[in-house]
mmCIF file of C-alpha atoms in Angstrom:
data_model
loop_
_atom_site.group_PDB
_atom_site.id
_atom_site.type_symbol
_atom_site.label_atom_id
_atom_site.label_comp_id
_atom_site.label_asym_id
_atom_site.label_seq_id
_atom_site.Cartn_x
_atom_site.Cartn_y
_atom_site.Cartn_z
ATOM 1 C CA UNK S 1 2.726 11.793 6.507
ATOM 2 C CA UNK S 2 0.674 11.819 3.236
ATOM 3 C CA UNK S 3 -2.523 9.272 3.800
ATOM 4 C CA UNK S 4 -3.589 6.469 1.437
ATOM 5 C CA UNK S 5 -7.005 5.522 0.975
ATOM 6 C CA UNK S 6 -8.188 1.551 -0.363
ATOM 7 C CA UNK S 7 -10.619 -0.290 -0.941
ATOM 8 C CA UNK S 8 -11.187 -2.574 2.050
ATOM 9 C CA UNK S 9 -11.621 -5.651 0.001
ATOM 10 C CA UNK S 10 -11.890 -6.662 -3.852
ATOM 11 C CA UNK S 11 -12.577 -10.513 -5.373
ATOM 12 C CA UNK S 12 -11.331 -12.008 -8.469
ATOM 13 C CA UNK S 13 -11.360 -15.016 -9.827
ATOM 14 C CA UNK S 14 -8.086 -17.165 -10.605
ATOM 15 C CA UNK S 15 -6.558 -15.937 -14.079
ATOM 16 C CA UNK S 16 -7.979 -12.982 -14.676
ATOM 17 C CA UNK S 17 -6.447 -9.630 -14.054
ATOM 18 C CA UNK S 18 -6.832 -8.026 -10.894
ATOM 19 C CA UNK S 19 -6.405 -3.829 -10.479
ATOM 20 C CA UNK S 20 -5.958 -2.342 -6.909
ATOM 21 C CA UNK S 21 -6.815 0.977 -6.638
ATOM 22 C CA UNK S 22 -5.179 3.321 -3.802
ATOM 23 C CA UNK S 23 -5.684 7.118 -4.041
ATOM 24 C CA UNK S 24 -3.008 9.401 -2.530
ATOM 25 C CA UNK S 25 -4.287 12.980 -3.022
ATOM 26 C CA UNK S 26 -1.964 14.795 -0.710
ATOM 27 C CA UNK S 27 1.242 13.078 -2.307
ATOM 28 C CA UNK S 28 4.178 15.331 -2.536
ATOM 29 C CA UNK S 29 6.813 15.290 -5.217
ATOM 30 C CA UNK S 30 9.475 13.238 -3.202
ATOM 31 C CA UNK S 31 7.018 10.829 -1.914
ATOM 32 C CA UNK S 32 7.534 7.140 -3.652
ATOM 33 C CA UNK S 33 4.501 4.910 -3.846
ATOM 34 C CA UNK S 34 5.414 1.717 -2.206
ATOM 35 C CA UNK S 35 3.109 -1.713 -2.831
ATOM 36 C CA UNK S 36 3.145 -4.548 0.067
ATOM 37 C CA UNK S 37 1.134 -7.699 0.667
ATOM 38 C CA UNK S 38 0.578 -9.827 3.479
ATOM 39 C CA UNK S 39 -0.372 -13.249 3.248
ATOM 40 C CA UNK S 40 -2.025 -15.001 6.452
ATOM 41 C CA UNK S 41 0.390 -15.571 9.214
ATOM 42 C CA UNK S 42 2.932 -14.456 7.287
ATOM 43 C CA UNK S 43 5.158 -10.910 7.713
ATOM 44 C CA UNK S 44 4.581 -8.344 4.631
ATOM 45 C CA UNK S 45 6.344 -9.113 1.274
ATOM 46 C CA UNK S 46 7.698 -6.425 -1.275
ATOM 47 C CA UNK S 47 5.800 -6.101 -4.103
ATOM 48 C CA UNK S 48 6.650 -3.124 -6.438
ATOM 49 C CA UNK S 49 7.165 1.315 -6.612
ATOM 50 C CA UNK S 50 7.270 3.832 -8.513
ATOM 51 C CA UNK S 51 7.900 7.490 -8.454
ATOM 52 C CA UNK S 52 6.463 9.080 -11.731
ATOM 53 C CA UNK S 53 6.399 6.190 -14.795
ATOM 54 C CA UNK S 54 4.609 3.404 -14.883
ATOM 55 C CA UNK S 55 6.552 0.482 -13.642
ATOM 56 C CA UNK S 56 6.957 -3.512 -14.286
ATOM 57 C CA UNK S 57 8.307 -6.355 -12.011
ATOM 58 C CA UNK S 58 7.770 -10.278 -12.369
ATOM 59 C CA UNK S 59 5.386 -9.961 -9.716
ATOM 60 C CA UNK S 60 2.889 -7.314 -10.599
ATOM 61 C CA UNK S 61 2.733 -3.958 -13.006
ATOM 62 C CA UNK S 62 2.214 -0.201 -10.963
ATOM 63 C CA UNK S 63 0.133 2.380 -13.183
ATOM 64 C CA UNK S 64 0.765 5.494 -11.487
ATOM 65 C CA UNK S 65 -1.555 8.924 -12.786
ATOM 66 C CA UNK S 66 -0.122 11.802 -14.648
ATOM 67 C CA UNK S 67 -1.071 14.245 -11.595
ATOM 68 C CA UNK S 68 0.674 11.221 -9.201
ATOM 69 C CA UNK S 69 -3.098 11.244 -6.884
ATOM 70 C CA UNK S 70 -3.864 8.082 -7.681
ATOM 71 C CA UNK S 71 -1.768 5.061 -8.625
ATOM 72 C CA UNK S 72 -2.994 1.080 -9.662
ATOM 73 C CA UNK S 73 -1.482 -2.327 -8.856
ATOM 74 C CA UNK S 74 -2.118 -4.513 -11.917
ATOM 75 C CA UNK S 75 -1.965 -8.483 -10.798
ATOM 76 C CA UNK S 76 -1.999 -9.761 -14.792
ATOM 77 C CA UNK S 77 -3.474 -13.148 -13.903
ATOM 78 C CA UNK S 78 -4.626 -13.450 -10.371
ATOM 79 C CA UNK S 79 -3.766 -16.883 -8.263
ATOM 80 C CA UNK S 80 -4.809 -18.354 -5.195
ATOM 81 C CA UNK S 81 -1.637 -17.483 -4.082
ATOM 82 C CA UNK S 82 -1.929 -13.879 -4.730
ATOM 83 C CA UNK S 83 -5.316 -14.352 -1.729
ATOM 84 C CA UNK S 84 -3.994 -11.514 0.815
ATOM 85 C CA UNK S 85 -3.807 -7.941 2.140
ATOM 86 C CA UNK S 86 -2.223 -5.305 -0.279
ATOM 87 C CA UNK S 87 -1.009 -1.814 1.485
ATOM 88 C CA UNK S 88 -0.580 1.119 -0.354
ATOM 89 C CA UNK S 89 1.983 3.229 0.957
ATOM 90 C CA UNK S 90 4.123 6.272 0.620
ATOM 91 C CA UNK S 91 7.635 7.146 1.012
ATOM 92 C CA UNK S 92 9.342 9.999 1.372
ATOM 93 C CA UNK S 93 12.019 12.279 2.858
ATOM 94 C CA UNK S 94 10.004 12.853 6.207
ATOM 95 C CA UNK S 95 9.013 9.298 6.314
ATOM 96 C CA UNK S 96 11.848 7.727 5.498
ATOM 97 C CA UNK S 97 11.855 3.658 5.535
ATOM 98 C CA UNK S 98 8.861 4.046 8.333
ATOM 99 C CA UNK S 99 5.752 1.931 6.611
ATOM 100 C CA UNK S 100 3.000 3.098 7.602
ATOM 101 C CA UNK S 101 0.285 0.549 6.889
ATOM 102 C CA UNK S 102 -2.917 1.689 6.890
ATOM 103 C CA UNK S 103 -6.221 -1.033 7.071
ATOM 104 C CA UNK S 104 -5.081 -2.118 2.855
ATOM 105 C CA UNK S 105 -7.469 -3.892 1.069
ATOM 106 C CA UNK S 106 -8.443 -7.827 1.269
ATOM 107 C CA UNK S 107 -8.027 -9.738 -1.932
ATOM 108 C CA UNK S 108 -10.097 -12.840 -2.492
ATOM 109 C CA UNK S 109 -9.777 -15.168 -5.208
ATOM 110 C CA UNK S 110 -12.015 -17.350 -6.238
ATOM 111 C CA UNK S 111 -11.046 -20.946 -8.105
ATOM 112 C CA UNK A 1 20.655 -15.505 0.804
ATOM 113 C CA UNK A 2 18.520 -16.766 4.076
ATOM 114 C CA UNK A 3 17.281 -13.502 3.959
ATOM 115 C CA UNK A 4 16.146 -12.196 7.016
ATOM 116 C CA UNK A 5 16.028 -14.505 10.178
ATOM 117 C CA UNK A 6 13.445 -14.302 13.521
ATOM 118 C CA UNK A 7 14.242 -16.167 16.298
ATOM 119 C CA UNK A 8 11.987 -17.604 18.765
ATOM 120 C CA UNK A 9 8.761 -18.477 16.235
ATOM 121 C CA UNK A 10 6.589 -18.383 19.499
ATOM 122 C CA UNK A 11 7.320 -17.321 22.522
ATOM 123 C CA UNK A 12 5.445 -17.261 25.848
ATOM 124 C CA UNK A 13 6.381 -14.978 28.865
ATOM 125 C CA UNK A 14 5.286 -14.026 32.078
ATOM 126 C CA UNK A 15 4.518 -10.554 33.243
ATOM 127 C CA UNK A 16 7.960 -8.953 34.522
ATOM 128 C CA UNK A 17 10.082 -11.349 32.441
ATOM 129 C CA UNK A 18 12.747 -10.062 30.142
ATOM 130 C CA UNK A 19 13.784 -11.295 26.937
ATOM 131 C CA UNK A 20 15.358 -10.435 23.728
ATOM 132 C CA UNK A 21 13.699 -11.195 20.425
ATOM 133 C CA UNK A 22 16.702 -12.501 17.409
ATOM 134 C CA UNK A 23 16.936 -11.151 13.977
ATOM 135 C CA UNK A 24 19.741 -11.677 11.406
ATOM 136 C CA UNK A 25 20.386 -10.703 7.709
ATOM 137 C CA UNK A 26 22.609 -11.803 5.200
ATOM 138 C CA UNK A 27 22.217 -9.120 2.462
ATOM 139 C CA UNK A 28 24.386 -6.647 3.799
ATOM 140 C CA UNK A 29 21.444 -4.151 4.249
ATOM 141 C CA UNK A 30 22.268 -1.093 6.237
ATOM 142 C CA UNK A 31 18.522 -0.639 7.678
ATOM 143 C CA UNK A 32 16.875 -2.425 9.719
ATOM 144 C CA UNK A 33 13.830 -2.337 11.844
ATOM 145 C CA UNK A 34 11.278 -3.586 14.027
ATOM 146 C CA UNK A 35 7.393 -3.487 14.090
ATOM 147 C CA UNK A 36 4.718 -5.055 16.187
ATOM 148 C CA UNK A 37 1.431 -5.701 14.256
ATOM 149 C CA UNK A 38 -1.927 -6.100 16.870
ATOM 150 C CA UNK A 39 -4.752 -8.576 15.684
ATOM 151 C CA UNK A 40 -6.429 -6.926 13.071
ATOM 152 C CA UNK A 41 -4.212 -3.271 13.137
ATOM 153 C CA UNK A 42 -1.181 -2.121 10.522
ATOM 154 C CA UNK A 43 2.139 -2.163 11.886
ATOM 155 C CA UNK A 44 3.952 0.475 14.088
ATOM 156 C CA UNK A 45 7.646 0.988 14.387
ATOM 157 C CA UNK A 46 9.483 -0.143 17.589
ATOM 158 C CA UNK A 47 13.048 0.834 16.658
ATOM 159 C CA UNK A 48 14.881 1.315 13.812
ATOM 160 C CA UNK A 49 19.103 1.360 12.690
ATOM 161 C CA UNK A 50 20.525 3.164 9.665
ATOM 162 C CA UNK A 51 23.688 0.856 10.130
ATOM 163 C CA UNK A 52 25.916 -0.928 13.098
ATOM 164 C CA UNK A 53 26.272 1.540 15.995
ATOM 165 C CA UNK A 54 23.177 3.708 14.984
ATOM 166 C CA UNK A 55 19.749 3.034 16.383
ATOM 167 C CA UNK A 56 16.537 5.345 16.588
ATOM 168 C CA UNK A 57 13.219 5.150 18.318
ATOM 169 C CA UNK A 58 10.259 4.380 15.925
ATOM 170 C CA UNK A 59 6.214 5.444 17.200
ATOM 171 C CA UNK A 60 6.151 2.558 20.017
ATOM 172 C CA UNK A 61 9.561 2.307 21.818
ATOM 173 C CA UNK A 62 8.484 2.285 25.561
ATOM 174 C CA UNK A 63 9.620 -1.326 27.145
ATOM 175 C CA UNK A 64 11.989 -1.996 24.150
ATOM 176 C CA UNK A 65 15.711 -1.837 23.983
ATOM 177 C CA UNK A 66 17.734 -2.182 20.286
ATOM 178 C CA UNK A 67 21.153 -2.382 19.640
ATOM 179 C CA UNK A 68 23.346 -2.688 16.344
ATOM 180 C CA UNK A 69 27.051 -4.156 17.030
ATOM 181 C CA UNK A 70 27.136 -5.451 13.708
ATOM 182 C CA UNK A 71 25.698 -5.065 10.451
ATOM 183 C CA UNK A 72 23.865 -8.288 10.187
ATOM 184 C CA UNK A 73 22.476 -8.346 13.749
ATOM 185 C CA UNK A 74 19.244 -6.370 15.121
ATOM 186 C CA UNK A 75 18.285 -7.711 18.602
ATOM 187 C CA UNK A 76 15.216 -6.353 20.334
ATOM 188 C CA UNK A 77 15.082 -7.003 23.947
ATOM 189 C CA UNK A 78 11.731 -6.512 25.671
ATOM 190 C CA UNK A 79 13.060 -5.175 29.602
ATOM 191 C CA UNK A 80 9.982 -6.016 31.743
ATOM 192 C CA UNK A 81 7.426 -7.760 29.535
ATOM 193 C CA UNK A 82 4.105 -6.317 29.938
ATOM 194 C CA UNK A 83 0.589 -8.194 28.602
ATOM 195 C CA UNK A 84 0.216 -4.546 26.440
ATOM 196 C CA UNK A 85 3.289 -6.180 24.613
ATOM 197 C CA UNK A 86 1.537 -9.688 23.386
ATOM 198 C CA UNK A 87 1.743 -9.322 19.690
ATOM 199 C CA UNK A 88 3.269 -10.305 16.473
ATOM 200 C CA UNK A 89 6.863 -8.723 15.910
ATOM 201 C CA UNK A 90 8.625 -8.308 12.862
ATOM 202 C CA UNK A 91 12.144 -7.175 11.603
ATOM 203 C CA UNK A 92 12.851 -5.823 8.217
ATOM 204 C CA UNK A 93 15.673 -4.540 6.362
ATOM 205 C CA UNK A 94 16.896 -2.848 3.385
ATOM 206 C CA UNK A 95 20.003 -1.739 1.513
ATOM 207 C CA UNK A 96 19.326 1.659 2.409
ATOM 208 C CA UNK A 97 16.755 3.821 4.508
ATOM 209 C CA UNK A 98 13.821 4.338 1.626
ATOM 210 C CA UNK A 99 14.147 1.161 -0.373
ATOM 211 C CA UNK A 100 12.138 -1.597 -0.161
ATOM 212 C CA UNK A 101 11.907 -3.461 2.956
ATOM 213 C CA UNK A 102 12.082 -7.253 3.234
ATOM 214 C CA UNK A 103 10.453 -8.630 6.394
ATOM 215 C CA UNK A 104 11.452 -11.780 8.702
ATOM 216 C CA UNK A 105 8.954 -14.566 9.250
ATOM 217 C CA UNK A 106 7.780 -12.678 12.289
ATOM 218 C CA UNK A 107 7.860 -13.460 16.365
ATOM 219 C CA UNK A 108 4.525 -14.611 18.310
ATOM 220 C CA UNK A 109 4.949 -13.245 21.648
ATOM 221 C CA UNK A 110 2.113 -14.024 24.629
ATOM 222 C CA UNK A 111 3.041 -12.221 28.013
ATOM 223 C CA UNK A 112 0.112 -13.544 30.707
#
C-alpha cells in the first residue's frame, strides 16, 4: 500500500484557517486520498476525498497537487471542536475500503 | 438514520471467556468492518463483509469470528478472549467497498 507521511502535530488558534499537509509520493493513479479525524474517545469521523480536483464539503476544503504527491486539508476557520487527530489516507484498488491509519497529525487549538 | 450502532460501550472479560461484540446499521451499506485500535497505535482490520453472506479476514483475524446474515447486522464474536485482545473495537460501514467509511461509537473491551 502507498504510505502517507504527516506532520505529527500542528496548533491554531480558534477562527483562523488551518492547512494539513500529508505527502503521498508513491500514489498511483487509482489511489483516492481519503481525510479522517478522530476526536478523543471517540471512533474516526469522515471528513472529505478527492481523486484529481480540488474538492469542497461543509466540513473542510481538499487541495490536492497537479502531480497528485502531495494533497492539503483546508479547515477555513478552525474551532475547538475541530481539536483532534487527522489521518491522511489512500485508497485504492489493492486496498480497497482497508484504512490504514498511520500515526496522523495532532491538531491543537487554542481559544 | 441511527447510523451505525456498538453494543456493549464497555465490557470486561475474563481470560477464556467468549463473547460477541454488536454492531447494526441503518443505511443500507453493503460494507462493513471491524478494527481494533491499541492505546496510542492506528487501527488494524479484524474482518470485513462486502454484503450479507460474504465475510473476509482483515490483518488481525486470529481469536475473531464474523458473520453477515443480514445486511444491517455485523457481529464479531471474540472465541476465547485473550488479555492480547483488551482494546478499543470499532465497526464501520459504507455503501460500497472504497467509499467513505462511517464508524460506530466504538467497544471498550478489558480481558484480565
Amino acid at each position: 500500500d502507498a504510505k502517507t507521511t504527516q506532520p505529527n502535530s500542528m496548533e491554531s488558534n480558534e477562527e483562523e484557517p488551518v492547512h494539513l499537509p500529508c505527502n503521498h509520493s508513491t500514489i498511483s493513479g487509482t489511489d483516492y486520498i481519503h481525510w479522517y479525524r478522530q476526536l478523543p474517545s471517540q471512533g474516526p469521523e469522515y471528513v472529505i476525498h478527492g481523486l484529481t480536483s480540488n474538492v469542497n464539503n461543509r466540513m473542510a476544503s481538499l487541495a490536492i497537487a497537479e502531480d497528485r504527491k502531495s494533497s492539503t486539508l483546508i479547515l477555513h476557520r478552525a474551532t475547538l471542536r475541530d481539536a483532534a487527530v487527522y489521518y491522511c489516507i489512500l485508497i485504492g484498488e489493492t486496498s480497497g475500503s482497508r484504512l490504514t491509519f498511520g500515526e496522523g497529525t495532532q491538531l491543537t487549538v487554542n481559544p | 438514520n441511527a447510523g451505525v450502532t456498538q453494543t456493549p460501550k464497555f465490557q470486561v472479560l475474563k481470560t477464556g471467556q467468549s463473547m460477541t461484540l454488536q454492531c447494526a446499521q441503518d443505511m443500507n451499506h453493503e460494507y462493513m468492518s471491524w478494527y481494533r485500535q491499541d492505546p496510542g497505535m492506528g487501527l488494524r482490520l479484524i474482518h470485513y463483509s462486502v454484503g450479507a453472506g460474504i465475510t473476509d479476514q482483515g490483518e488481525v483475524p486470529n481469536g475473531y469470528n464474523v458473520s453477515r446474515s443480514t445486511t444491517e447486522d455485523f457481529p464479531l464474536r471474540l472465541l476465547s478472549a485473550a488479555p492480547s485482545q483488551t482494546s478499543v473495537y470499532f465497526c464501520a460501514s459504507s455503501r460500497h467497498r472504497g467509499f467513505e467509511q462511517y464508524f460506530g461509537p466504538g467497544t471498550r473491551l478489558t480481558v484480565t
